[in-house]
Coordinates of C-alpha atoms and ligand atoms in Angstrom, one line a residue:
X1 CA 53.9 135.5 -38.0
X2 CA 56.2 138.3 -37.7
X3 CA 57.8 137.8 -34.3
X4 CA 61.2 136.1 -34.3
X5 CA 60.3 134.4 -31.1
X6 CA 57.4 132.6 -32.9
X7 CA 59.6 131.1 -35.5
X8 CA 60.9 128.2 -33.4
X9 CA 64.5 129.2 -33.5
X10 CA 67.0 128.0 -30.9
X11 CA 67.6 130.4 -28.0
X12 CA 71.2 131.2 -29.0
X13 CA 70.1 132.4 -32.4
X14 CA 67.2 134.3 -30.9
X15 CA 69.6 135.9 -28.5
X16 CA 71.9 137.0 -31.4
X17 CA 68.9 138.6 -33.2
X18 CA 67.9 140.5 -30.1
X19 CA 71.5 141.7 -29.7
X20 CA 71.4 143.0 -33.3
X21 CA 68.4 145.0 -32.3
X22 CA 66.0 143.5 -34.7
X23 CA 62.6 143.9 -33.3
X24 CA 60.5 142.1 -35.7
X25 CA 61.0 140.0 -38.8
X26 CA 60.8 142.0 -42.1
X27 CA 58.2 140.6 -44.5
X28 CA 60.7 138.7 -46.6
X29 CA 62.2 137.2 -43.4
X30 CA 58.8 136.3 -42.0
X31 CA 58.0 134.4 -45.2
X32 CA 61.4 132.9 -45.9
X33 CA 62.5 131.6 -42.5
X34 CA 59.7 129.0 -42.1
X35 CA 60.3 127.7 -45.6
X36 CA 64.0 127.6 -45.2
X37 CA 63.6 125.8 -41.9
X38 CA 61.4 123.2 -43.5
X39 CA 64.4 122.2 -45.6
X40 CA 62.9 123.1 -48.9
X41 CA 64.6 124.9 -51.8
X42 CA 63.4 128.4 -52.2
X43 CA 63.5 131.6 -54.2
X44 CA 63.2 134.9 -52.4
X45 CA 62.6 138.1 -54.1
X46 CA 62.5 141.5 -52.4
X47 CA 64.1 144.8 -53.0
X48 CA 67.4 145.8 -51.5
X49 CA 67.3 146.8 -47.9
X50 CA 64.6 144.4 -46.9
X51 CA 66.8 142.1 -44.8
X52 CA 67.5 139.3 -47.2
X53 CA 70.8 138.4 -45.5
X54 CA 69.1 137.6 -42.2
X55 CA 66.3 135.9 -44.2
X56 CA 68.7 133.2 -45.2
X57 CA 71.3 133.7 -42.4
X58 CA 69.0 133.0 -39.5
X59 CA 67.6 129.7 -40.7
X60 CA 71.1 128.7 -41.9
X61 CA 72.7 129.3 -38.6
X62 CA 69.8 127.7 -36.8
X63 CA 70.3 124.5 -38.9
X64 CA 74.1 124.1 -38.6
X65 CA 75.5 121.9 -35.8
X66 CA 78.4 123.5 -34.0
X67 CA 80.1 120.2 -33.7
X68 CA 81.0 119.7 -37.3
X69 CA 84.3 120.9 -38.6
X70 CA 83.4 120.7 -42.3
X71 CA 82.3 123.3 -44.7
X72 CA 78.5 122.7 -44.6
X73 CA 77.3 125.9 -46.0
X74 CA 78.2 128.0 -49.0
X75 CA 77.0 131.5 -49.7
X76 CA 77.8 133.1 -53.0
X77 CA 77.7 136.9 -53.4
X78 CA 78.6 139.1 -56.4
X79 CA 81.2 141.3 -54.9
X80 CA 83.9 141.5 -52.3
X81 CA 82.1 144.2 -50.4
X82 CA 79.0 142.1 -50.2
X83 CA 80.9 139.0 -49.1
X84 CA 82.4 141.1 -46.3
X85 CA 79.1 142.6 -45.4
X86 CA 77.2 139.3 -45.4
X87 CA 80.0 137.7 -43.4
X88 CA 79.7 140.5 -40.9
X89 CA 76.0 139.9 -40.4
X90 CA 76.5 136.1 -40.3
X91 CA 79.3 136.7 -37.8
X92 CA 76.9 138.6 -35.5
X93 CA 74.2 136.0 -35.8
X94 CA 76.6 133.2 -34.9
X95 CA 78.0 135.0 -31.9
X96 CA 76.3 132.9 -29.3
X97 CA 76.2 129.7 -31.1
X98 CA 79.9 129.6 -31.9
X99 CA 79.9 128.6 -35.6
X100 CA 82.8 129.7 -37.7
X101 CA 82.3 131.7 -41.0
X102 CA 84.8 133.1 -43.4
X103 CA 84.5 135.5 -46.3
X104 CA 86.5 134.5 -49.4
X105 CA 87.0 137.1 -52.1
X106 CA 89.4 138.2 -54.7
X107 CA 92.0 140.9 -54.0
X108 CA 92.9 139.5 -50.6
X109 CA 96.1 137.5 -50.2
X110 CA 95.2 133.9 -50.9
X111 CA 97.7 132.6 -48.4
X112 CA 96.0 134.4 -45.7
X113 CA 92.7 132.9 -46.7
X114 CA 94.2 129.4 -46.7
X115 CA 95.4 129.9 -43.2
X116 CA 92.0 131.1 -42.1
X117 CA 90.4 128.0 -43.8
X118 CA 92.5 125.8 -41.5
X119 CA 90.4 127.1 -38.6
X120 CA 87.6 125.0 -40.1
X121 CA 84.8 127.5 -40.7
X122 CA 81.5 125.8 -41.3
X123 CA 80.2 128.7 -43.4
X124 CA 82.0 130.1 -46.4
X125 CA 80.8 133.4 -47.9
X126 CA 82.5 133.9 -51.2
X127 CA 82.6 135.5 -54.6
X128 CA 82.4 132.9 -57.4
X129 CA 85.8 133.6 -59.0
X130 CA 87.9 133.3 -55.9
X131 CA 85.9 130.3 -54.7
X132 CA 86.7 128.5 -57.9
X133 CA 90.3 129.4 -57.4
X134 CA 90.3 127.7 -54.0
X135 CA 88.4 124.7 -55.3
X136 CA 91.0 124.2 -58.0
X137 CA 93.8 124.5 -55.4
X138 CA 91.8 122.0 -53.3
X139 CA 91.9 124.4 -50.4
X140 CA 88.1 124.4 -50.3
X141 CA 86.1 121.2 -50.7
X142 CA 82.4 121.2 -51.3
X143 CA 81.7 117.5 -50.6
X144 CA 80.0 118.2 -47.3
X145 CA 78.0 121.2 -48.2
X146 CA 74.4 120.8 -47.3
X147 CA 73.1 124.3 -47.9
X148 CA 73.9 126.7 -50.8
X149 CA 72.7 130.3 -50.9
X150 CA 72.9 132.4 -54.0
X151 CA 72.7 136.0 -52.7
X152 CA 71.9 138.9 -54.9
X153 CA 71.6 136.5 -57.8
X154 CA 70.6 139.1 -60.3
X155 CA 73.8 141.1 -59.7
X156 CA 75.9 137.9 -59.9
X157 CA 74.5 137.2 -63.3
X158 CA 74.9 140.8 -64.3
X159 CA 78.5 140.6 -63.5
X160 CA 78.9 137.6 -65.7
X161 CA 79.2 134.9 -63.1
X162 CA 76.7 132.4 -64.7
X163 CA 79.4 129.9 -65.7
X164 CA 81.4 130.1 -62.5
X165 CA 78.2 129.6 -60.5
X166 CA 77.3 126.6 -62.6
X167 CA 80.7 125.0 -62.2
X168 CA 80.6 125.5 -58.5
X169 CA 77.1 124.2 -58.1
X170 CA 78.0 121.0 -60.0
X171 CA 80.5 120.2 -57.3
X172 CA 78.1 120.4 -54.4
X173 CA 76.3 117.2 -53.5
X174 CA 72.8 116.8 -54.9
X175 CA 71.4 116.2 -51.5
X176 CA 71.3 119.8 -50.4
X177 CA 69.1 122.7 -49.8
X178 CA 69.5 125.6 -52.3
X179 CA 68.1 129.1 -51.7
X180 CA 68.3 131.9 -54.2
X181 CA 67.8 135.5 -53.2
X182 CA 67.4 138.4 -55.6
X183 CA 65.9 141.8 -55.9
X184 CA 64.7 141.2 -59.4
X185 CA 63.8 138.0 -61.4
X186 CA 65.1 138.4 -65.0
X187 CA 64.7 135.3 -67.2
X188 CA 68.3 134.1 -66.7
X189 CA 67.7 133.8 -63.0
X190 CA 64.7 131.6 -63.7
X191 CA 66.9 129.5 -65.9
X192 CA 69.5 129.1 -63.2
X193 CA 66.8 128.2 -60.7
X194 CA 65.4 125.6 -63.0
X195 CA 68.8 124.0 -63.4
X196 CA 69.8 123.9 -59.8
X197 CA 66.8 124.2 -57.5
X198 CA 64.5 121.4 -56.7
X199 CA 60.8 122.3 -56.7
X200 CA 61.5 125.6 -55.1
X201 CA 58.9 127.6 -53.1
X202 CA 58.7 131.2 -54.3
X203 CA 58.4 134.0 -51.9
X204 CA 58.2 137.6 -53.1
X205 CA 57.6 140.8 -51.4
X206 CA 56.4 143.5 -53.8
X207 CA 56.1 147.0 -52.4
X208 CA 52.8 148.6 -52.5
X209 CA 52.5 152.0 -54.1
X210 CA 51.2 154.6 -51.8
X211 CA 51.6 158.2 -51.2
X212 CA 50.5 160.9 -48.8
X213 CA 50.1 164.2 -50.6
X214 CA 49.4 166.6 -47.8
X215 CA 52.8 165.9 -46.2
X216 CA 55.7 168.1 -46.9
X217 CA 58.6 165.8 -47.3
X218 CA 62.3 166.8 -46.9
X219 CA 65.5 165.2 -46.2
X220 CA 68.8 166.3 -44.7
X221 CA 72.0 164.6 -45.5
X222 CA 73.9 164.1 -42.3
X223 CA 76.6 161.8 -41.1
X224 CA 75.5 159.2 -38.6
X225 CA 77.4 160.9 -35.8
X226 CA 75.9 164.3 -36.3
X227 CA 72.3 163.1 -36.4
X228 CA 71.6 163.9 -32.8
X229 CA 72.8 167.5 -33.1
X230 CA 70.8 167.8 -36.3
X231 CA 67.7 166.5 -34.5
X232 CA 68.1 169.0 -31.7
X233 CA 68.4 171.9 -34.1
X234 CA 65.5 170.7 -36.1
X235 CA 63.3 170.6 -33.1
X236 CA 64.4 174.0 -32.0
X237 CA 63.9 175.5 -35.4
X238 CA 60.6 173.9 -36.1
X239 CA 59.2 173.7 -32.6
X240 CA 56.8 170.9 -33.4
X241 CA 53.6 170.7 -31.4
X242 CA 53.8 167.0 -31.5
X243 CA 56.5 165.1 -33.2
X244 CA 57.2 161.4 -33.7
X245 CA 60.9 160.5 -34.2
X246 CA 61.5 157.1 -35.7
X247 CA 64.5 155.0 -34.8
X248 CA 65.6 151.8 -36.3
X249 CA 66.0 149.7 -33.2
X250 CA 64.9 149.4 -29.6
X251 CA 68.3 150.4 -28.4
X252 CA 68.2 153.4 -30.6
X253 CA 64.8 154.5 -29.2
X254 CA 66.0 154.1 -25.7
X255 CA 69.2 156.0 -26.2
X256 CA 67.6 158.7 -28.2
X257 CA 64.7 159.4 -25.9
X258 CA 67.1 159.5 -23.0
X259 CA 69.5 161.8 -24.8
X260 CA 66.6 164.2 -25.7
X261 CA 65.5 164.3 -22.1
X262 CA 69.1 165.1 -21.0
X263 CA 69.0 168.0 -23.4
X264 CA 65.9 169.3 -21.8
X265 CA 63.3 168.2 -24.3
X266 CA 60.1 166.6 -23.2
X267 CA 60.5 163.3 -24.9
X268 CA 59.8 159.7 -24.3
X269 CA 60.3 156.4 -26.1
X270 CA 58.0 153.7 -27.3
X271 CA 59.0 150.3 -28.4
X272 CA 57.9 146.7 -28.4
X273 CA 59.7 145.8 -25.2
X274 CA 57.6 148.0 -23.0
X275 CA 54.7 146.5 -21.1
X276 CA 51.2 147.4 -22.0
X277 CA 51.1 149.6 -19.0
X278 CA 54.3 151.5 -19.9
X279 CA 53.0 152.0 -23.4
X280 CA 49.7 153.3 -22.2
X281 CA 51.5 155.8 -19.9
X282 CA 53.7 157.1 -22.7
X283 CA 50.8 157.3 -25.1
X284 CA 48.7 159.2 -22.6
X285 CA 51.5 161.7 -22.0
X286 CA 51.9 162.1 -25.7
X287 CA 48.2 162.6 -26.3
X288 CA 47.7 165.1 -23.6
X289 CA 50.8 167.0 -24.6
X290 CA 52.9 166.4 -21.5
X291 CA 55.5 165.0 -23.8
X292 CA 55.8 166.4 -27.3
X293 CA 58.5 164.3 -28.9
X294 CA 57.7 160.6 -29.1
X295 CA 60.6 158.4 -30.1
X296 CA 59.4 155.1 -31.6
X297 CA 60.2 152.1 -33.6
X298 CA 58.1 151.2 -36.6
X299 CA 56.5 148.4 -34.7
X300 CA 55.5 150.5 -31.7
X301 CA 54.1 153.2 -33.9
X302 CA 52.1 150.9 -36.0
X303 CA 48.4 151.7 -35.9
X304 CA 49.1 154.6 -33.7
X305 CA 46.5 157.2 -34.3
X306 CA 47.2 160.5 -32.6
X307 CA 45.7 163.7 -34.0
X308 CA 47.8 166.8 -34.1
X309 CA 51.2 165.2 -35.0
X310 CA 52.8 168.1 -36.8
X311 CA 56.2 166.5 -37.6
X312 CA 57.6 163.1 -38.3
X313 CA 61.4 162.7 -38.2
X314 CA 63.0 159.6 -39.7
X315 CA 66.1 159.7 -37.5
X316 CA 67.0 156.5 -39.3
X317 CA 65.7 155.7 -42.7
X318 CA 63.3 152.8 -42.7
X319 CA 64.2 149.6 -44.5
X320 CA 61.6 149.7 -47.1
X321 CA 59.5 152.4 -48.9
X322 CA 56.3 151.0 -47.4
X323 CA 57.4 151.7 -43.9
X324 CA 58.4 155.2 -45.0
X325 CA 54.9 155.8 -46.1
X326 CA 53.6 154.3 -43.0
X327 CA 55.8 156.5 -40.8
X328 CA 55.1 159.8 -42.5
X329 CA 51.4 158.9 -42.5
X330 CA 51.4 159.6 -38.8
X331 CA 51.3 163.2 -39.6
X332 CA 49.1 165.2 -41.9
X333 CA 46.0 163.4 -40.7
X334 CA 42.5 164.6 -41.3
X335 CA 43.4 167.0 -44.0
X336 CA 45.9 168.8 -41.8
X337 CA 49.3 169.7 -43.0
X338 CA 52.3 167.8 -41.8
X339 CA 56.0 167.8 -42.3
X340 CA 58.2 164.8 -42.6
X341 CA 62.0 165.0 -42.3
X342 CA 64.4 162.2 -43.0
X343 CA 68.0 162.0 -42.0
X344 CA 70.0 160.3 -44.7
X345 CA 73.6 159.4 -44.2
X346 CA 75.8 159.9 -47.3
X347 CA 75.8 156.2 -48.0
X348 CA 72.0 156.0 -47.9
X349 CA 71.3 158.5 -50.6
X350 CA 70.5 155.7 -53.1
X351 CA 68.1 154.2 -50.7
X352 CA 66.3 157.6 -50.5
X353 CA 66.0 157.7 -54.2
X354 CA 64.5 154.2 -54.1
X355 CA 61.9 155.5 -51.7
X356 CA 61.2 158.4 -54.0
X357 CA 60.7 156.1 -56.9
X358 CA 58.5 153.7 -55.1
X359 CA 56.3 156.4 -53.5
X360 CA 56.4 158.5 -56.7
X361 CA 57.0 161.5 -54.6
X362 CA 59.9 163.8 -54.6
X363 CA 61.6 164.4 -51.3
X364 CA 63.3 167.8 -51.2
X365 CA 66.8 168.2 -50.0
X366 CA 67.2 170.8 -47.2
X367 CA 70.4 171.9 -45.5
X368 CA 71.1 171.1 -41.9
X369 CA 69.5 173.8 -39.8
X370 CA 72.2 176.1 -38.6
X371 CA 72.8 177.0 -35.0
X372 CA 71.5 180.5 -35.8
X373 CA 68.3 179.0 -37.2
X374 CA 67.8 176.8 -34.2
X375 CA 68.3 179.8 -31.8
X376 CA 66.1 182.0 -33.9
X377 CA 63.4 179.3 -33.8
X378 CA 63.6 179.2 -30.0
X379 CA 63.6 182.9 -29.6
X380 CA 60.6 183.3 -31.9
X381 CA 58.7 180.9 -29.7
X382 CA 59.6 182.8 -26.6
X383 CA 58.6 186.1 -28.2
X384 CA 55.3 184.6 -29.2
X385 CA 54.7 183.3 -25.7
X386 CA 55.5 186.7 -24.3
X387 CA 53.1 188.5 -26.6
X388 CA 50.5 185.9 -25.8
X389 CA 50.9 186.6 -22.1
X390 CA 50.6 190.3 -22.6
X391 CA 47.5 190.0 -24.7
X392 CA 45.8 187.6 -22.4
X393 CA 47.0 188.2 -19.0
X394 CA 46.2 190.3 -16.0
X395 CA 49.6 191.9 -15.4
X396 CA 48.9 194.4 -12.7
X397 CA 50.6 192.6 -10.0
X398 CA 53.9 192.7 -11.9
X399 CA 53.7 196.3 -13.0
X400 CA 55.0 197.9 -9.9
X401 CA 58.3 196.0 -10.0
X402 CA 58.5 196.5 -13.8
X403 CA 58.4 200.2 -13.4
X404 CA 61.1 200.1 -10.7
X405 CA 63.3 198.0 -12.9
X406 CA 62.8 200.3 -15.8
X407 CA 64.0 203.2 -13.8
X408 CA 67.3 201.4 -13.2
X409 CA 67.8 199.5 -16.5
X410 CA 67.4 199.9 -20.1
X411 CA 64.2 198.4 -21.4
X412 CA 65.9 196.4 -24.2
X413 CA 68.3 194.9 -21.8
X414 CA 65.5 194.0 -19.4
X415 CA 63.5 192.3 -22.0
X416 CA 66.4 190.5 -23.4
X417 CA 67.3 189.2 -20.0
X418 CA 63.7 188.0 -19.5
X419 CA 63.7 186.2 -22.8
X420 CA 67.0 184.6 -22.1
X421 CA 65.7 183.3 -18.9
X422 CA 62.7 181.9 -20.6
X423 CA 64.7 180.3 -23.3
X424 CA 67.0 178.6 -21.0
X425 CA 70.5 177.7 -21.8
X426 CA 71.1 174.8 -24.0
X427 CA 72.2 171.8 -22.0
X428 CA 75.3 170.6 -23.6
X429 CA 75.1 167.2 -21.9
X430 CA 77.4 164.8 -23.5
X431 CA 75.4 162.5 -25.7
X432 CA 76.7 159.3 -27.2
X433 CA 74.5 157.2 -29.3
X434 CA 75.5 153.8 -30.5
X435 CA 75.9 154.2 -34.3
X436 CA 73.6 152.2 -36.6
X437 CA 74.8 150.8 -39.8
X438 CA 73.6 152.6 -42.9
X439 CA 71.0 151.0 -44.9
X440 CA 72.7 149.7 -47.9
X441 CA 71.4 149.7 -51.4
X442 CA 74.0 149.6 -54.0
X443 CA 76.8 147.2 -53.4
X444 CA 79.4 149.2 -55.2
X445 CA 80.1 151.1 -52.1
X446 CA 83.0 150.2 -50.0
X447 CA 81.2 149.0 -47.0
X448 CA 83.8 149.4 -44.4
X449 CA 83.2 149.2 -40.7
X450 CA 80.7 151.6 -39.4
X451 CA 82.0 154.8 -38.1
X452 CA 82.5 154.1 -34.4
X453 CA 83.2 157.5 -33.3
X454 CA 80.3 158.9 -31.5
X455 CA 78.7 162.3 -31.8
X456 CA 80.7 163.5 -28.9
X457 CA 80.4 167.2 -28.2
X458 CA 82.5 169.3 -25.9
X459 CA 80.4 169.4 -22.8
X460 CA 79.5 172.9 -22.1
X461 CA 78.7 174.2 -18.6
X462 CA 75.2 174.6 -17.7
X463 CA 74.1 175.9 -14.4
X464 CA 73.2 173.6 -11.7
X465 CA 69.9 172.3 -12.6
X466 CA 69.1 168.6 -12.8
X467 CA 69.4 166.4 -15.8
X468 CA 66.3 165.4 -17.6
X469 CA 64.0 163.1 -15.8
X470 CA 63.2 159.9 -17.3
X471 CA 59.6 159.6 -16.6
X472 CA 56.7 161.5 -15.3
X473 CA 57.8 161.4 -11.8
X474 CA 60.6 163.4 -10.3
X475 CA 59.2 166.7 -11.6
X476 CA 57.4 167.7 -8.6
X477 CA 60.2 169.1 -6.6
X478 CA 60.9 171.9 -9.0
X479 CA 57.3 172.5 -9.8
X480 CA 56.6 176.1 -10.3
X481 CA 53.4 174.9 -11.7
X482 CA 52.2 177.9 -13.7
X483 CA 48.9 176.1 -14.3
X484 CA 48.0 177.0 -10.7
X485 CA 48.7 180.5 -11.3
X486 CA 45.2 181.6 -11.6
X487 CA 44.7 179.3 -14.5
X488 CA 44.7 181.8 -17.3
X489 CA 47.2 184.4 -16.3
X490 CA 50.2 182.3 -16.9
X491 CA 51.9 181.1 -20.0
X492 CA 49.5 178.4 -20.4
X493 CA 46.6 180.3 -21.3
X494 CA 44.1 177.7 -22.2
X495 CA 42.3 178.3 -25.4
X496 CA 39.7 176.5 -27.3
X497 CA 41.8 174.8 -29.9
X498 CA 44.5 173.7 -27.6
X499 CA 41.9 171.9 -25.5
X500 CA 43.4 169.1 -23.5
X501 CA 46.9 170.2 -24.1
X502 CA 47.2 172.3 -21.0
X503 CA 50.8 172.2 -20.3
X504 CA 52.3 170.0 -17.8
X505 CA 55.6 169.7 -19.4
X506 CA 56.6 173.2 -19.1
X507 CA 56.9 173.3 -15.5
X508 CA 60.0 172.6 -13.6
X509 CA 63.2 174.5 -14.0
X510 CA 64.7 171.3 -15.3
X511 CA 62.4 171.6 -18.3
X512 CA 63.6 174.6 -20.1
X513 CA 61.9 173.9 -23.2
X514 CA 61.7 177.0 -25.2
X515 CA 58.2 176.8 -26.4
X516 CA 54.7 176.8 -25.4
X517 CA 52.4 173.9 -25.6
X518 CA 49.3 175.8 -25.9
X519 CA 48.9 175.0 -29.4
X520 CA 47.6 178.2 -30.7
X521 CA 49.2 181.6 -31.1
X522 CA 52.5 180.7 -32.6
X523 CA 51.2 179.3 -35.7
X524 CA 50.3 182.5 -37.5
X525 CA 53.7 184.0 -37.1
X526 CA 55.8 181.0 -37.6
X527 CA 58.0 182.8 -40.1
X528 CA 57.6 186.2 -38.7
X529 CA 61.0 187.7 -38.3
X530 CA 59.7 190.8 -36.6
X531 CA 60.3 189.2 -33.2
X532 CA 63.9 188.7 -33.7
X533 CA 66.1 190.6 -31.6
Ligands
LIG1 P1 69.0 143.2 -48.5 O1 70.0 142.0 -48.6 O2 67.6 142.8 -48.7 O3 69.4 144.3 -49.4 P2 70.2 143.4 -45.9 O4 70.1 142.0 -45.5 O5 71.5 143.9 -46.4 O6 69.1 143.7 -47.0 O7 69.6 144.3 -44.7 C1 69.6 145.7 -44.7 C2 69.8 146.2 -43.3 O8 68.6 145.9 -42.6 C3 71.0 145.6 -42.6 O9 71.6 146.7 -41.9 C4 70.3 144.7 -41.6 O10 71.1 144.6 -40.4 C5 69.0 145.3 -41.3 N1 68.0 144.4 -40.9 C6 67.7 143.2 -41.4 N2 66.7 142.6 -40.9 C7 66.2 143.5 -39.9 C8 65.1 143.4 -39.0 N3 64.3 142.4 -38.9 N4 65.0 144.5 -38.2 C9 65.8 145.6 -38.3 N5 66.8 145.7 -39.2 C10 67.0 144.6 -40.0
LIG2 MG1 71.5 141.4 -49.7

């Protein structure tokens, strides 16, 4: 049972989950939520980044009645940053239900916290030290608390909060539900659990060790708001035959595939909200090569078996190492080589190292492709296509005009003009993606608000062709269908290895994609600089 909708949550909570963009419960969530909802005590163990906050937050919010004005739930966290972070997530989850929550931590003016407490929040998320402070001042009473959560319990104990936690827990009524979450389970946690939890159910999600050796793995450190530009450059530079780009949420997938289309790439998105019919259409287009960038969520891509995927891009890092392995396993199939790129925001570097440790595979750091490399990549493809055409095609009908033009113009100039035309100008459509929060691993970071500035670019001018189309339709009007051009003479020379990939994406003037889909021909000279003008 992985679907949030199957968990028997009330609609307002479900709505909040949808709003957060969570598509599916993570393993720890799928296991914890039913137990938490049954009212039992529990211990949940899973590594960082696996969604433990929502694992306790969702059932907690589901359980609390909005009519009470007492403190009925207490969440303890080790640090101020974590208290804020958990409070933020709880805040988002309570949005539609209208329950109050408040973070309480040291370092903030206590008077201000006392004023906020007068608004009668039902959920307190606090660090042990400051909580005790309020308890002693009688500004917080725990007499009505029905649920206690010890979050990141191992870190709390590491930080020396054992005694504080014990003192606090003794003040909470015995008739309560206690849940403990931790990434690791050292003996002192077990001791704490024995003392304060009643016959707890244990849930643990241990990552499997897996690796995929034929895949070349690299990462690029890039700020959230520059990810889109980085993706465009990467695609230009690498010109993948078939790429899968992974986004964290459905919203991300929608926005990203639309943005890529706007920039002139043949891309489409796949996520769990699409009907079977829509999914089939997207997959068919991807398989036959009429789109060559598939943007997908983990869920949508699961079990997806397409041969010939040359590149996987983790536009957002996955939650857990296992999905990382799953994702990159979409490429490098059947003994073929594949490349996996991951975008890592500065705050997520630790999470990347965690993935490296678990997968026991080093992920090489690469610089962000430069604009020059992106352009070079595009031009290389154009040159390859040009040479392919010369080698394969019957060119006689063009030769007369070619000779005439050469009498008037310089050959280098003519050829450059032709290549420029084929490359197409970059469409600098303004792209704004909703930023995703970084995946957090180490809590020492200052987890401020996510950067809300978007990757806004100055919008350049691009001549009057249409914006990207969002589906298969709408292309017809501009169709210069080269496939009909005698079949073999055009740019889409069909060849044996490219079977089934005859190009339908490279057709209308709106699709100035600087590459061929014919599969063969550009591979041998991928790094051949001799084409560069
Ligand atoms: P942990 O406490 O296990 O380290 P968090 O609860 O902090 O992990 O979650 C890490 C990130 O994953 C957060 O940004 C959170 O919003 C996100 N997240 C949690 N559950 C899901 C889900 N089901 N789908 C997608 N993202 C999720
Ligand atoms: Mg956590």
